[in-house]
Coordinates of C-alpha atoms in Angstrom, one line a residue:
M1 CA -5.9 52.1 -25.8
L2 CA -5.4 49.7 -28.2
E3 CA -1.3 49.8 -26.9
A4 CA -2.5 48.9 -23.3
I5 CA -5.0 46.2 -24.3
L6 CA -1.8 44.6 -26.4
T7 CA 0.8 44.9 -23.7
I8 CA -1.7 42.9 -20.7
A9 CA -3.0 40.5 -23.6
L10 CA 0.9 39.6 -24.4
I11 CA 1.7 39.7 -20.1
A12 CA -0.7 37.0 -20.1
L13 CA 0.4 35.0 -23.0
I14 CA 3.7 35.1 -21.7
A15 CA 2.8 34.4 -18.0
G16 CA 0.5 31.4 -19.6
V17 CA 3.3 30.4 -21.5
G18 CA 5.7 30.2 -18.6
L19 CA 3.4 28.4 -15.8
S20 CA 2.7 25.8 -18.5
Y21 CA 6.2 25.0 -19.0
A22 CA 6.9 25.3 -15.0
S23 CA 4.2 22.8 -14.1
R24 CA 5.3 19.9 -16.4
R25 CA 9.2 20.5 -15.7
L26 CA 9.0 21.3 -11.8
P27 CA 8.5 18.2 -9.3
S28 CA 5.1 17.9 -8.2
S29 CA 4.6 18.4 -4.5
D30 CA 5.6 15.7 -1.9
T31 CA 2.2 15.2 -0.9
D32 CA 1.2 14.2 -4.9
L33 CA 4.2 11.7 -4.7
V34 CA 2.7 10.4 -1.7
E35 CA -0.6 10.0 -3.1
Q36 CA 1.1 8.0 -6.3
V37 CA 2.7 5.8 -4.2
N38 CA 0.2 5.3 -2.1
E39 CA -2.1 4.1 -5.2
L40 CA 0.9 1.6 -6.8
L41 CA 0.7 -0.1 -2.6
P42 CA -1.7 -3.0 -2.5
Q43 CA -3.9 -1.1 -0.2
T44 CA -3.8 -4.5 2.3
Q45 CA -3.1 -2.6 5.7
C46 CA -1.2 -5.3 7.2
A47 CA 1.7 -3.5 8.6
Q48 CA 4.1 -6.6 7.5
C49 CA 6.4 -3.5 6.2
G50 CA 6.8 -1.7 9.3
Y51 CA 4.3 0.7 9.0
P52 CA 0.5 0.6 10.7
G53 CA -0.6 1.0 6.8
C54 CA 0.4 1.9 3.1
R55 CA -0.3 5.5 3.1
P56 CA 1.9 5.8 6.5
Y57 CA 5.0 3.6 4.9
A58 CA 4.1 5.6 0.9
A59 CA 5.0 9.0 3.3
A60 CA 8.1 7.1 4.8
V61 CA 9.0 5.9 1.6
V62 CA 8.8 9.4 -0.4
A63 CA 11.1 11.2 2.2
G64 CA 14.0 8.6 2.3
D65 CA 13.1 6.8 5.9
T66 CA 12.4 3.6 4.7
A67 CA 13.2 1.4 1.9
I68 CA 11.2 0.3 -1.3
N69 CA 11.3 -3.2 -0.7
L70 CA 9.5 -3.8 2.2
C71 CA 6.2 -4.4 1.1
P72 CA 5.6 -8.6 0.7
P73 CA 1.8 -8.6 -0.8
G74 CA 3.0 -6.2 -3.6
G75 CA 5.9 -8.3 -4.0
D76 CA 9.0 -7.7 -6.9
E77 CA 6.6 -5.4 -9.1
T78 CA 5.3 -3.1 -7.0
V79 CA 9.1 -2.7 -6.1
R80 CA 9.7 -1.9 -9.6
R81 CA 7.3 0.2 -10.3
L82 CA 8.0 2.0 -7.2
A83 CA 11.6 2.2 -8.4
E84 CA 10.3 3.7 -11.6
I85 CA 8.6 6.6 -9.9
L86 CA 11.1 7.4 -7.4
G87 CA 14.0 6.8 -9.7
R88 CA 15.9 5.0 -7.5
E89 CA 17.3 1.2 -7.9
A90 CA 14.5 -1.7 -8.2
I91 CA 16.0 -4.2 -5.1
P92 CA 14.8 -7.8 -4.0
L93 CA 12.2 -8.0 -1.4
A94 CA 13.6 -6.9 2.0
E95 CA 12.2 -10.4 3.7
Y96 CA 11.0 -12.8 0.9
A97 CA 8.5 -14.9 2.9
E98 CA 6.5 -18.1 0.4
P99 CA 3.0 -16.9 0.3
S100 CA 0.7 -18.2 3.1
V101 CA -2.6 -17.5 4.4
A102 CA -4.7 -18.1 8.1
V103 CA -6.1 -21.4 8.4
I104 CA -8.5 -21.9 11.1
D105 CA -8.8 -25.0 12.9
E106 CA -12.6 -25.0 13.0
T107 CA -12.5 -27.6 16.0
L108 CA -10.7 -25.0 18.2
C109 CA -12.5 -22.1 17.1
I110 CA -15.1 -20.5 20.1
G111 CA -15.8 -17.8 17.8
C112 CA -14.7 -14.8 19.9
L113 CA -13.9 -12.0 16.5
H114 CA -10.6 -11.8 17.9
C115 CA -9.1 -12.7 14.4
R116 CA -11.8 -11.1 12.9
N117 CA -11.5 -8.0 13.7
A118 CA -7.6 -8.2 13.6
C119 CA -7.9 -8.9 9.7
P120 CA -7.1 -5.8 7.6
V121 CA -8.7 -6.8 4.7
D122 CA -11.8 -8.9 5.9
A123 CA -10.7 -12.3 5.2
I124 CA -12.0 -14.0 8.2
V125 CA -16.0 -14.5 8.0
G126 CA -18.3 -15.6 11.0
A127 CA -20.0 -14.7 14.0
H128 CA -19.9 -14.0 17.9
G129 CA -20.4 -17.6 19.3
L130 CA -19.6 -19.1 16.1
M131 CA -16.9 -20.6 14.2
H132 CA -15.4 -18.7 11.7
S133 CA -13.5 -19.4 8.6
V134 CA -10.9 -18.1 6.1
I135 CA -11.4 -16.7 2.9
E136 CA -8.6 -18.0 1.3
S137 CA -8.8 -16.0 -1.7
E138 CA -8.6 -12.3 0.2
C139 CA -5.7 -13.6 2.9
T140 CA -2.4 -11.5 2.5
G141 CA -0.7 -13.8 4.9
C142 CA 0.0 -10.8 7.3
E143 CA -0.3 -12.8 10.4
L144 CA -2.2 -10.5 12.5
C145 CA -4.9 -13.3 13.2
V146 CA -2.5 -15.6 14.7
S147 CA -2.0 -13.7 18.1
P148 CA -5.0 -12.3 19.1
C149 CA -6.5 -15.8 19.1
P150 CA -6.8 -17.2 22.5
V151 CA -7.2 -20.7 22.0
D152 CA -4.1 -20.8 19.3
C153 CA -6.7 -22.2 16.6
I154 CA -5.2 -20.1 13.8
S155 CA -2.2 -21.4 12.0
M156 CA -0.3 -20.4 8.7
K157 CA 0.2 -22.8 5.9
P158 CA 2.1 -22.2 2.4
L159 CA 0.1 -21.7 -0.5
E160 CA 0.0 -24.3 -2.9

């Protein structure tokens, strides 16, 4: 009886050590890696990378379907961190544009809400029928608010 208990205990110990070793040495699942990459991204959902949000871009990066340097709001620091986590070479941003913010010409604004609804980071404030304003510190410069504006009162200005 004692021999059986010792045998089972030894098998459990060996299995535990083997599982511990495997969890440290084997790569994590792609889903875990996608989540890690997604956490590194700025979560602006600006679509400047060509994907509708940060999570789809993260999935494409992990799958190897796209480059790691397509996130302007994240900048070079995000590219460097993505390169480290994915074991790739850090490369400069693909299309570097000068950082800019949206500016609303308040004399032309009709308060239609189209720009506010298009803003992925809620950087535009205002109510229906009233003039809107941009919170410059929140604006990522994604330009998603420009095209929906029916009176063309939104322009982009470089950050100073």
